[in-house]
Coordinates of N, CA and C and ligand atoms in Angstrom, one line a residue:
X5 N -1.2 -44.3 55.5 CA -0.4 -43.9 54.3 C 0.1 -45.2 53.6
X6 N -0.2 -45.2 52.4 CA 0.3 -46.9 51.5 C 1.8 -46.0 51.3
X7 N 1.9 -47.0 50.8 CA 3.8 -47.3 50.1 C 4.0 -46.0 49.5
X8 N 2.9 -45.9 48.5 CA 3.6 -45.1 47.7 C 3.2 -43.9 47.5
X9 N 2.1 -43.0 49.0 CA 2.4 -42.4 49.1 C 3.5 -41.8 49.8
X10 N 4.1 -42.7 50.9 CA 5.1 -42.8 51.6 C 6.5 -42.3 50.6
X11 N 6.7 -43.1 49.7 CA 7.9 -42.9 48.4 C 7.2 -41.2 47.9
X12 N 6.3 -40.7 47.7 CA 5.9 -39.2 47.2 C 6.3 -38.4 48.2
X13 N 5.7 -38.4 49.2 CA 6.3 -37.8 50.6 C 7.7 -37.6 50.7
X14 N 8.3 -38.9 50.4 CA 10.0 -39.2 50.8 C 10.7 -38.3 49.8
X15 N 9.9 -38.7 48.6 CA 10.7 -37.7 47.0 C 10.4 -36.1 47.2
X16 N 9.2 -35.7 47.7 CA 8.7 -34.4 47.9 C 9.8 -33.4 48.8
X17 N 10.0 -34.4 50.0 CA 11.4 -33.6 51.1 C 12.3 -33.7 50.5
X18 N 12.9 -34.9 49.6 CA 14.0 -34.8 49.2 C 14.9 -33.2 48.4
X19 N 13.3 -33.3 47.2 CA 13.3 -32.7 46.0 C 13.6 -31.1 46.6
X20 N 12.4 -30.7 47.6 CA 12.7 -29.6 48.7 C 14.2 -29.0 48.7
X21 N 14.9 -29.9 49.5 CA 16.6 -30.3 50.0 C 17.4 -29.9 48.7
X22 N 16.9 -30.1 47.4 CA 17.4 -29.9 46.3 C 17.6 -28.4 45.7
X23 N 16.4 -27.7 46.1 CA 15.8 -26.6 45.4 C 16.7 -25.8 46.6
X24 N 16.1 -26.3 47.7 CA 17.1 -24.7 48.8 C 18.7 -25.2 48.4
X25 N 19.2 -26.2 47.9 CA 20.8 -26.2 48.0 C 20.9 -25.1 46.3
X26 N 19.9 -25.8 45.4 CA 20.3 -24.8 44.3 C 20.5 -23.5 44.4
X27 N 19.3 -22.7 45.8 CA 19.2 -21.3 46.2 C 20.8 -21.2 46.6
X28 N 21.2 -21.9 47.3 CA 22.6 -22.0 48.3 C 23.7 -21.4 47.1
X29 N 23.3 -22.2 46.1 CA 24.5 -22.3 45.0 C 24.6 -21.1 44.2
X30 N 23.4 -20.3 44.4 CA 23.4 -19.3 43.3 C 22.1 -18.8 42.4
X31 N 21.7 -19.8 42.3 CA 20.1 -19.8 41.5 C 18.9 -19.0 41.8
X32 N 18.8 -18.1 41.2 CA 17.8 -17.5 41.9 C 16.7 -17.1 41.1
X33 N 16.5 -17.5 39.9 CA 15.0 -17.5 39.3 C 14.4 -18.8 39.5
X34 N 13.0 -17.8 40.6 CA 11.9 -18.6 40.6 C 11.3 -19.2 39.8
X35 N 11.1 -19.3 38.5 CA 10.6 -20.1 37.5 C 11.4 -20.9 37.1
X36 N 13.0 -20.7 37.2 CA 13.4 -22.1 36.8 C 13.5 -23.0 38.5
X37 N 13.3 -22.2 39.3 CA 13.7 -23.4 40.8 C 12.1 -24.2 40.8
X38 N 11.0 -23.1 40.3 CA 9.8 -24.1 40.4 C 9.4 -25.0 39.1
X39 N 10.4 -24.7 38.0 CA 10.3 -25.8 37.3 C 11.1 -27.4 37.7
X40 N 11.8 -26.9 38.4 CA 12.3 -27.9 39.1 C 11.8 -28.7 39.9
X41 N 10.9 -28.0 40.7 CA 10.6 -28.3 41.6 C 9.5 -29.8 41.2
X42 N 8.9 -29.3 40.0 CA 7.7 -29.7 39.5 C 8.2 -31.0 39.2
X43 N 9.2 -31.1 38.8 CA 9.7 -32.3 37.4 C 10.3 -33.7 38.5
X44 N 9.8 -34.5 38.6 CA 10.1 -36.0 40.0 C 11.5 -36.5 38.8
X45 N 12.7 -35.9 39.4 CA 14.1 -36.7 39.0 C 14.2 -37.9 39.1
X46 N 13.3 -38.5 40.1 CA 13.6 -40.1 40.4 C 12.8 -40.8 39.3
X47 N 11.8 -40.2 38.7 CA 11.4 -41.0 37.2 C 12.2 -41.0 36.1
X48 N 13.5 -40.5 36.1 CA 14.3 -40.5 35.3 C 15.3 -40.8 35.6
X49 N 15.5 -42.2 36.0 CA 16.4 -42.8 36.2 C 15.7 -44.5 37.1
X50 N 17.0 -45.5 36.6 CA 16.7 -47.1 37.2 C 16.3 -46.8 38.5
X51 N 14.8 -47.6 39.3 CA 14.8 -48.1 40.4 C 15.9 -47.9 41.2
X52 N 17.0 -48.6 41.1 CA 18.2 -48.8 41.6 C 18.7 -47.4 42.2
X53 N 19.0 -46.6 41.7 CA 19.8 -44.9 41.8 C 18.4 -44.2 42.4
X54 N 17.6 -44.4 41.8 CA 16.2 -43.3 42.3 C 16.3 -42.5 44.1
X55 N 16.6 -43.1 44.7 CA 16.9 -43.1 46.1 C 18.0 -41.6 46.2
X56 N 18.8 -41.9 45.4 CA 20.2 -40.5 45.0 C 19.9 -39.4 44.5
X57 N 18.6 -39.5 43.4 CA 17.6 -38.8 42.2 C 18.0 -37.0 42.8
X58 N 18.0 -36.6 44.0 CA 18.0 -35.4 44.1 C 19.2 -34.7 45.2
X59 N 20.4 -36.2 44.8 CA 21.6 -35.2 45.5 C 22.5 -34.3 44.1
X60 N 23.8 -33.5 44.6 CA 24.0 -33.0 43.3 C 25.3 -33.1 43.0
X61 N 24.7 -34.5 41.7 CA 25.5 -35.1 41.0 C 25.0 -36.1 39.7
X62 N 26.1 -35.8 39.2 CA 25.3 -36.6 37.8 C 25.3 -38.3 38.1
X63 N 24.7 -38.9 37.3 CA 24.2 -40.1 37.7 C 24.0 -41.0 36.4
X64 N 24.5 -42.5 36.1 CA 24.7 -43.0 34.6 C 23.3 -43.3 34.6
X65 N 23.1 -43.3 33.3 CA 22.0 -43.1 33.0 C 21.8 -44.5 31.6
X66 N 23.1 -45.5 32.0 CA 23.0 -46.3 30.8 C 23.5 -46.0 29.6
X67 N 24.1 -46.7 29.0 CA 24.7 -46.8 27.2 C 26.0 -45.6 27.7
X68 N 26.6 -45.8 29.1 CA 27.7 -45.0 29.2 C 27.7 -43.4 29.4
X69 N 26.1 -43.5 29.5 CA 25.8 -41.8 29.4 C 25.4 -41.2 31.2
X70 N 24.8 -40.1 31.4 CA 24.8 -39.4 32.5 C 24.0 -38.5 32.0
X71 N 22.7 -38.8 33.6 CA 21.9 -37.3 33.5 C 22.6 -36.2 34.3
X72 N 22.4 -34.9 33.4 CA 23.4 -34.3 34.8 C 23.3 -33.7 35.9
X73 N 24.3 -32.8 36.7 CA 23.9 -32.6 37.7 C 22.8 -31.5 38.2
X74 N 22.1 -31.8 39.1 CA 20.8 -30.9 39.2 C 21.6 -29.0 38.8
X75 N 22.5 -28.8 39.6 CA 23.2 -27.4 39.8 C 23.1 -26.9 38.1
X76 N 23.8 -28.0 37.5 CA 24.3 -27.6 36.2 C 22.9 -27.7 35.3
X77 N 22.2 -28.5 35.2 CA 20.3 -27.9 34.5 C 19.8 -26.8 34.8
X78 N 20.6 -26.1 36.0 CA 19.6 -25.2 36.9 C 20.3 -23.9 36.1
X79 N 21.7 -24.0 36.6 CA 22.3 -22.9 35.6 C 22.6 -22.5 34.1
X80 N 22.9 -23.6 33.4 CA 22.1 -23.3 32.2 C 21.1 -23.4 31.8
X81 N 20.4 -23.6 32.5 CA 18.9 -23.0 32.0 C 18.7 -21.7 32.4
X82 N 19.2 -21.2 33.9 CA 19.1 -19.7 34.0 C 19.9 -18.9 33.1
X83 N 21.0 -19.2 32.6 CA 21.6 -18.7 31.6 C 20.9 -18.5 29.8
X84 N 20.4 -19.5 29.9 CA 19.6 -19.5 28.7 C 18.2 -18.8 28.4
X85 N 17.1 -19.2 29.8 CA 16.0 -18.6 29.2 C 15.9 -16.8 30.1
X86 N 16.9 -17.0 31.3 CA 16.5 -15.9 32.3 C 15.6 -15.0 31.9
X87 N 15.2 -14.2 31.3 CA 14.0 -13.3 31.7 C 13.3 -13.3 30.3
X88 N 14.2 -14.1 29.4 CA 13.3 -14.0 27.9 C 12.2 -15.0 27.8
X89 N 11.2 -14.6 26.9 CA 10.4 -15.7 26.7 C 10.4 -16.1 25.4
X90 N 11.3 -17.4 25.2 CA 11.6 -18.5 24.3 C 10.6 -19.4 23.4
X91 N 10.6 -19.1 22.1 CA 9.6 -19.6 21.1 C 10.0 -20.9 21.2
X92 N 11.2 -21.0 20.4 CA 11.6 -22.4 19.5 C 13.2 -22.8 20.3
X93 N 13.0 -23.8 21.2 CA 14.4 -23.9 21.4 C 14.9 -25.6 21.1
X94 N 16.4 -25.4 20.6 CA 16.7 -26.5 20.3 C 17.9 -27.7 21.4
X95 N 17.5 -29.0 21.9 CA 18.4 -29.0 22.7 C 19.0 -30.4 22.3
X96 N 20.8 -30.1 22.6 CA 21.1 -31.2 22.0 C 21.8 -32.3 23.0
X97 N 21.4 -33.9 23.2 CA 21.9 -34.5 24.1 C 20.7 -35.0 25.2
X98 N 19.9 -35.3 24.4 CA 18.5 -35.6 25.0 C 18.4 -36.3 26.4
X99 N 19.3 -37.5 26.3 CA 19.8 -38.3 28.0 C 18.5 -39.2 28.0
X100 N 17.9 -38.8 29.4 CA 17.2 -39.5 30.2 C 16.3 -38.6 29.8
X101 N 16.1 -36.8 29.5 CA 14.7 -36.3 29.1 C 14.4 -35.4 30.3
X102 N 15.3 -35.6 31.5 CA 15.6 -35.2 32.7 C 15.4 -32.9 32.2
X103 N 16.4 -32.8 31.7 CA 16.3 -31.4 31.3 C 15.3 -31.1 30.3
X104 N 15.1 -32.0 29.5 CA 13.7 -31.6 28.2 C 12.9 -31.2 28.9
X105 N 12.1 -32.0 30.3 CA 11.2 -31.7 31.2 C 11.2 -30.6 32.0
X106 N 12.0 -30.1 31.9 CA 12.5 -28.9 32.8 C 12.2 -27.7 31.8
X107 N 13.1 -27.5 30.4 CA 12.4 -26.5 30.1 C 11.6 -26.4 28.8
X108 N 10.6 -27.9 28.7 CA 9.3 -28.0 28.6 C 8.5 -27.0 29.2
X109 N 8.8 -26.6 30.4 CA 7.5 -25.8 31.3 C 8.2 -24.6 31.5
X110 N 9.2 -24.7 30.8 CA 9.6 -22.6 30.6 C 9.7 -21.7 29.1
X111 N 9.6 -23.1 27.7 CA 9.4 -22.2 26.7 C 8.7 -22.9 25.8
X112 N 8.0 -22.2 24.8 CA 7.2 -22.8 24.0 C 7.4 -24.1 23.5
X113 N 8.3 -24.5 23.0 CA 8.3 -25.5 22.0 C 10.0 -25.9 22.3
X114 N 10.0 -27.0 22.6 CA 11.2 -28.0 22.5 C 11.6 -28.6 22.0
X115 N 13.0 -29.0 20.5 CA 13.1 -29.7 19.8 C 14.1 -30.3 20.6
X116 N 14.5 -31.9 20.4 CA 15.6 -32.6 21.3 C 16.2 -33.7 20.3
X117 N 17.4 -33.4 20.1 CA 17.7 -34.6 19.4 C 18.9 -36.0 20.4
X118 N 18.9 -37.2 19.9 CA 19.8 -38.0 20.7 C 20.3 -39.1 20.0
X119 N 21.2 -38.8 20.2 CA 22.2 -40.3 19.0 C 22.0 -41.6 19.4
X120 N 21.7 -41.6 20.4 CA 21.5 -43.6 21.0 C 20.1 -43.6 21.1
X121 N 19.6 -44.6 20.2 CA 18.0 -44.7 19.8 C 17.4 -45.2 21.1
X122 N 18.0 -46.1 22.5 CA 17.3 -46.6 22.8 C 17.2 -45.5 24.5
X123 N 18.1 -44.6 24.7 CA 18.0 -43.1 25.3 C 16.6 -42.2 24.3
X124 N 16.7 -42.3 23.2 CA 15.8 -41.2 22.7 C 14.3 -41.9 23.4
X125 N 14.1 -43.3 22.6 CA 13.1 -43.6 22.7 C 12.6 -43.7 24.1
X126 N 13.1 -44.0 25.3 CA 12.9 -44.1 26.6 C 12.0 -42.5 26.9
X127 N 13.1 -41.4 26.8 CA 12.7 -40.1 27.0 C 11.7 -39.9 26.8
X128 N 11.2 -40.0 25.4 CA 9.8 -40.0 24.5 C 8.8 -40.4 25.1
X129 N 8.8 -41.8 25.2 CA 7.6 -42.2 26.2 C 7.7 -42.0 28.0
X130 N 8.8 -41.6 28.4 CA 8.8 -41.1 29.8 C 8.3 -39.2 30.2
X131 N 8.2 -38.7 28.8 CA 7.7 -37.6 28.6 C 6.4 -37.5 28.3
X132 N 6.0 -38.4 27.5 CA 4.9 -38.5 27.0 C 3.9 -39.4 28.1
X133 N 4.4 -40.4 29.6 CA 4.0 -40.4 30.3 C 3.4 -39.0 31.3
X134 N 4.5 -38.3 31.5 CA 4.0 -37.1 31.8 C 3.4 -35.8 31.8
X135 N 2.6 -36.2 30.4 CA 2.2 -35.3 29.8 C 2.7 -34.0 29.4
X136 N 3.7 -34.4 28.6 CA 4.3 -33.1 28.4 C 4.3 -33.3 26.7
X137 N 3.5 -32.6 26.7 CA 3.1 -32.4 24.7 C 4.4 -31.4 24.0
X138 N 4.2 -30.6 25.0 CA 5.5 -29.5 23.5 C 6.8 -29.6 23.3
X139 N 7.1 -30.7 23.6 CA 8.3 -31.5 22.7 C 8.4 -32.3 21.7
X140 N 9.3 -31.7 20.4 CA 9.3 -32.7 19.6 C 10.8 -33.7 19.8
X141 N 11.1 -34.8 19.3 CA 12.2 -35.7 18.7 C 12.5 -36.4 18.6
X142 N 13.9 -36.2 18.2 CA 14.8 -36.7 16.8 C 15.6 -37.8 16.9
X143 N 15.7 -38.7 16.7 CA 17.1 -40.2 17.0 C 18.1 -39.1 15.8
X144 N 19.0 -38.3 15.8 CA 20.0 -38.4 15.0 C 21.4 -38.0 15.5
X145 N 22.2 -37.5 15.0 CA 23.4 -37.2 15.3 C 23.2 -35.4 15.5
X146 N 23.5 -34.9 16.4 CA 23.0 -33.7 17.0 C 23.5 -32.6 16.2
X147 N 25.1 -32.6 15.8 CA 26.0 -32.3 14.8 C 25.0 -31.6 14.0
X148 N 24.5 -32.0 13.0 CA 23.4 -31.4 12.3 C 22.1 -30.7 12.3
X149 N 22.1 -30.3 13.9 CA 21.6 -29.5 14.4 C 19.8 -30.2 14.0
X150 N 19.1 -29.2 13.8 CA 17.6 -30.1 13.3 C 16.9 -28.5 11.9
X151 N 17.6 -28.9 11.0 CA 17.0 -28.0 9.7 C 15.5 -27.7 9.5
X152 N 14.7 -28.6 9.4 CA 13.5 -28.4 9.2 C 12.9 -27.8 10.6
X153 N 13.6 -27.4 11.6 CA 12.6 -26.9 12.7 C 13.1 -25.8 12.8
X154 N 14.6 -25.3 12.7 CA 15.3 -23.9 12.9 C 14.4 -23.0 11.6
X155 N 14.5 -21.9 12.0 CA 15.5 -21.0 13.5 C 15.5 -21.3 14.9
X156 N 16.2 -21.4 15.6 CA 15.6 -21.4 17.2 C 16.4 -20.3 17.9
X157 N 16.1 -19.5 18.8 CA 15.8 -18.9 19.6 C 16.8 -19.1 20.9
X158 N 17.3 -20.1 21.2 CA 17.5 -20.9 22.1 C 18.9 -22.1 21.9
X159 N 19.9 -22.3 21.6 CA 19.7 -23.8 21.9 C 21.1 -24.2 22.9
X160 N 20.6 -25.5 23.1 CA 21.1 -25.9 24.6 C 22.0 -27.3 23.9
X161 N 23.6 -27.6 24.6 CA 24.4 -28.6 23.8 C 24.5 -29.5 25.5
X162 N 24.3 -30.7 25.6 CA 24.6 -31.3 26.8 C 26.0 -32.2 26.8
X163 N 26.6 -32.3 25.9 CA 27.6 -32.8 25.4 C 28.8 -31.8 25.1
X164 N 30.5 -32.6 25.2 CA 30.6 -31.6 25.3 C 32.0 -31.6 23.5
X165 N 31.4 -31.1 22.2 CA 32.8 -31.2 21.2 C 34.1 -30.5 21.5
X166 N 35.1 -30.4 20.4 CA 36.4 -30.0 20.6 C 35.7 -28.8 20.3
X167 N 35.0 -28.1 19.2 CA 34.9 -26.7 18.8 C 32.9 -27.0 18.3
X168 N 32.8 -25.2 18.3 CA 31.2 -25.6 17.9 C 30.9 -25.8 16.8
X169 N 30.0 -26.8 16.8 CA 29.2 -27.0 15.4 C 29.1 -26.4 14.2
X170 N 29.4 -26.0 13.0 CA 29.0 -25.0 12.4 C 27.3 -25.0 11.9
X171 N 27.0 -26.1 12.3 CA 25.4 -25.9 11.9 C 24.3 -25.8 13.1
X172 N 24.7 -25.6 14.2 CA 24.3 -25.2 15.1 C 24.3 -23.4 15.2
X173 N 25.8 -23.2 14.9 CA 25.9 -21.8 14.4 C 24.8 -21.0 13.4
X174 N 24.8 -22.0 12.8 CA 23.6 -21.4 11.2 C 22.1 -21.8 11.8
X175 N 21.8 -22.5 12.6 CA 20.5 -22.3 12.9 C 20.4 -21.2 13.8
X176 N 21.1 -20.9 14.5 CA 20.3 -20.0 16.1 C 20.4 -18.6 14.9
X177 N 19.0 -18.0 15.3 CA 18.0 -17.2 14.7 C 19.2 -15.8 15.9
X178 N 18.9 -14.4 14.8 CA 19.8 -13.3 15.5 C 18.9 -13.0 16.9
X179 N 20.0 -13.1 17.9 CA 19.4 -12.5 19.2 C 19.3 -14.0 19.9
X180 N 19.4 -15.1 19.2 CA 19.5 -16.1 20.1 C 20.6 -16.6 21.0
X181 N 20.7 -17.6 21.7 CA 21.5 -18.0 22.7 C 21.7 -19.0 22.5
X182 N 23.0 -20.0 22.5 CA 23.3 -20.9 22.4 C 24.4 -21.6 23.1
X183 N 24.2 -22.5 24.4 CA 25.3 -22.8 25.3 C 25.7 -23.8 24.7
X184 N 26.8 -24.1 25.1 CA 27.5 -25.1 24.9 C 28.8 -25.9 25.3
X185 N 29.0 -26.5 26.1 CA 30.7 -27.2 26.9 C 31.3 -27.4 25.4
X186 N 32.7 -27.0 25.9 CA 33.6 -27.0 24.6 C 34.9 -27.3 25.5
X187 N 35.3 -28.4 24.6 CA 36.6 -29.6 25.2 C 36.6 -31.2 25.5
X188 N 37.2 -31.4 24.8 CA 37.5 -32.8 24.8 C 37.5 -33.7 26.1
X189 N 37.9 -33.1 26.8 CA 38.5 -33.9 28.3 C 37.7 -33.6 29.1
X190 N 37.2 -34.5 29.5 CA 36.5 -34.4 30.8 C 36.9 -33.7 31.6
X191 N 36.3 -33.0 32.6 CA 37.3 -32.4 33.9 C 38.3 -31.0 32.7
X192 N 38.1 -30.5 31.5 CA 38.8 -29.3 31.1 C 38.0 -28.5 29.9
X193 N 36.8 -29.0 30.3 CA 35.8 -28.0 29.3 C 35.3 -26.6 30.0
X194 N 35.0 -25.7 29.4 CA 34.4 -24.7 29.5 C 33.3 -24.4 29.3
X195 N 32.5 -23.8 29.8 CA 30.4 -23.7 29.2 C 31.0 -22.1 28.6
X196 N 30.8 -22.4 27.0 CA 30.6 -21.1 26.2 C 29.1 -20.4 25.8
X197 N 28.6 -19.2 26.2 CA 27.7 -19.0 25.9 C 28.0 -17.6 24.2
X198 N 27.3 -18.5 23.3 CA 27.5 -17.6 22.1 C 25.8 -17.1 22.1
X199 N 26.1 -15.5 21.6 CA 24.9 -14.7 20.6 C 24.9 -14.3 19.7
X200 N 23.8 -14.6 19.1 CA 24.0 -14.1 17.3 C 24.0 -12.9 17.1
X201 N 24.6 -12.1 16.7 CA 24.2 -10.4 16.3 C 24.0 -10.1 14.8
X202 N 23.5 -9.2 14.4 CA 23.3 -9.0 12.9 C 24.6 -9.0 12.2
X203 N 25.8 -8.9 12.8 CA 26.6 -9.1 11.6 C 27.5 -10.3 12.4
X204 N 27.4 -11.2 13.0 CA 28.1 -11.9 13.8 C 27.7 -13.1 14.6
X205 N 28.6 -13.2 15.6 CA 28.6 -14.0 17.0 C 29.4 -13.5 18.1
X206 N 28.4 -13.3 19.2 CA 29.6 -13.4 20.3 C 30.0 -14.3 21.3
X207 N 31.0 -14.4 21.7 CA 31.4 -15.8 22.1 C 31.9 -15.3 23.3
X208 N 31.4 -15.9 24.9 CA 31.6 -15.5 26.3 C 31.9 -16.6 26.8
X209 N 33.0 -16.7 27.3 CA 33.6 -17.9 27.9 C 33.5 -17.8 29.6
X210 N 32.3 -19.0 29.9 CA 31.9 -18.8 31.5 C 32.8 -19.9 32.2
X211 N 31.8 -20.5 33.0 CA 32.9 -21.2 34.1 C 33.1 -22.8 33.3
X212 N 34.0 -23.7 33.8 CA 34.3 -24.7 33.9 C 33.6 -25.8 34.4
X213 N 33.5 -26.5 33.2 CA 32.0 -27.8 33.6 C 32.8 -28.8 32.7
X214 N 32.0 -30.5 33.6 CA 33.0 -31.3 33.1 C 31.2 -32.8 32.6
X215 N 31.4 -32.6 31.3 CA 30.2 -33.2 29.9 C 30.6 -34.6 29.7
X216 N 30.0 -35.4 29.2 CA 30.2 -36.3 28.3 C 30.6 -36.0 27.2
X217 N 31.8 -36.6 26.3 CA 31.8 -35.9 24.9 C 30.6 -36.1 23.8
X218 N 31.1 -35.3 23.2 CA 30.1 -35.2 21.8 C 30.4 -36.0 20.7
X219 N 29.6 -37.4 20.4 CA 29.8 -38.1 19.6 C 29.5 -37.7 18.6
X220 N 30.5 -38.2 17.0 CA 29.4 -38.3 16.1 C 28.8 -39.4 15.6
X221 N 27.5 -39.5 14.5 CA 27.2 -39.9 14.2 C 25.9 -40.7 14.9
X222 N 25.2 -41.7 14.2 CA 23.9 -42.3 15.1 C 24.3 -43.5 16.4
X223 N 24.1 -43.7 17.3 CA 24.6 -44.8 18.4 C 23.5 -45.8 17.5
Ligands
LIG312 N1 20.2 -33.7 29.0 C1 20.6 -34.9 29.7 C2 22.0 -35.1 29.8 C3 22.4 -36.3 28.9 S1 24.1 -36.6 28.8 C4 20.0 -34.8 31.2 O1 18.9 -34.2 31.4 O2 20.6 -35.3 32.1 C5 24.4 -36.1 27.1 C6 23.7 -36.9 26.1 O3 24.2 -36.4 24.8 C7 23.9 -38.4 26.0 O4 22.7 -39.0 26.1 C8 24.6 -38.6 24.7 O5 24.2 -39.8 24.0 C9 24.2 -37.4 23.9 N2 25.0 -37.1 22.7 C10 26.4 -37.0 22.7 N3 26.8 -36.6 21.4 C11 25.6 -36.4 20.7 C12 25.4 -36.0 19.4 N4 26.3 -35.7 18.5 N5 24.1 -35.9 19.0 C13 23.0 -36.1 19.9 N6 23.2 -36.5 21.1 C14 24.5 -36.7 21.6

């Protein structure tokens, strides 16, 4: 065995260790645990940390940011696509690309936008390493949600503002889903999941999760 099969091997049991703790935690659609399964966490992130890549915790990811924790991709994402099948989804807080790649392989088409050019552009070509075609994006300020691609179906906030977007609100298409951590403070946000109804929004306030805030403007 060379080196690096050795390091595939090593990442393969790790990744394993990962998937039965998410089962532990609660997670129980198979399509998002074998999306997981699929996606090598330690390519998204420095040499340095790669080693950590599949315990469960978030991890800096550079320019002050954090991919997050495996539990938390796992659950909103089951909260998001669970049994629907997702055209156009929008996600905001691109990172490392870590989650793009995840549900890259559960819905059609993935828009991503990210305010620090030099996080967008990394993702891009670390996706595009992996052959992962059905994502498009965006270097901008997320706030603005992405016009020319809505309606979506979907969209996903990794960041976390004081209140939601109102143009985030105006893109998700009726019947869509749209999470999002809401709160300033680290350690006192909440994951809100809103749906669009024909005359409306509903707004379900789930458990307590602790984001990066939501910047504005371009990094
Ligand atoms: N999805 C990532 C998590 C990245 S952390 C993962 O897989 O781990 C959240 C990201 O949101 C950071 O990269 C941060 O720069 C970005 N962000 C914060 N405010 C934003 C905004 N207004 N628009 C776009 N991206 C934003």
């Amino acid at each position: 065995m060379n080196s690096i099969q050795g390091i595939g091997m090593t990442s393969r049991r790790t990744r394993e260790r990962m998937i039965d703790r998410l089962i532990d935690q609660g997670i129980t659609s198979h399509k998002i645990l074998d999306a997981m399964r699929n996606v090598p966490r330690h390519l998204f992130m420095d040499d340095a940390l790669a080693s950590r890549a599949y315990e469960d915790t978030s991890l800096p990811i550079g320019h002050g940011q954090t991919i997050s924790q495996p539990y938390i991709v796992a659950k909103m994402t089951e909260l998001l696509v669970d049994q629907r099948h997702l055209k156009n989804v929008l996600e905001i807080g691109t990172g490392c690309g870590y989650h793009t790649a995840v549900l890259a392989q559960l819905v059609e088409h993935v828009n991503t936008v990210e305010r620090i050019y030099p996080l967008h552009k990394q993702a891009k070509d670390r996706l595009w390493g992996l052959e992962i075609r059905n994502v498009s994006y965006l270097h901008n300020d997320g706030g603005c949600g992405w016009p020319e691609k809505a309606l979506f179906d979907g969209i996903l906030v990794a960041a976390a503002p004081s209140e939601i977007p109102e143009k985030l609100l105006e893109q998700l298409a009726v019947g869509g889903i749209l999470l999002i951590p809401i709160g300033k403070e680290r350690g006192m946000q909440e994951l809100q999941r809103v749906i669009r109804t024909e005359s409306g929004y509903d707004i379900e306030r789930l458990e307590p999760v602790s984001f990066v805030p939501f910047m504005s403007g371009k990094g």
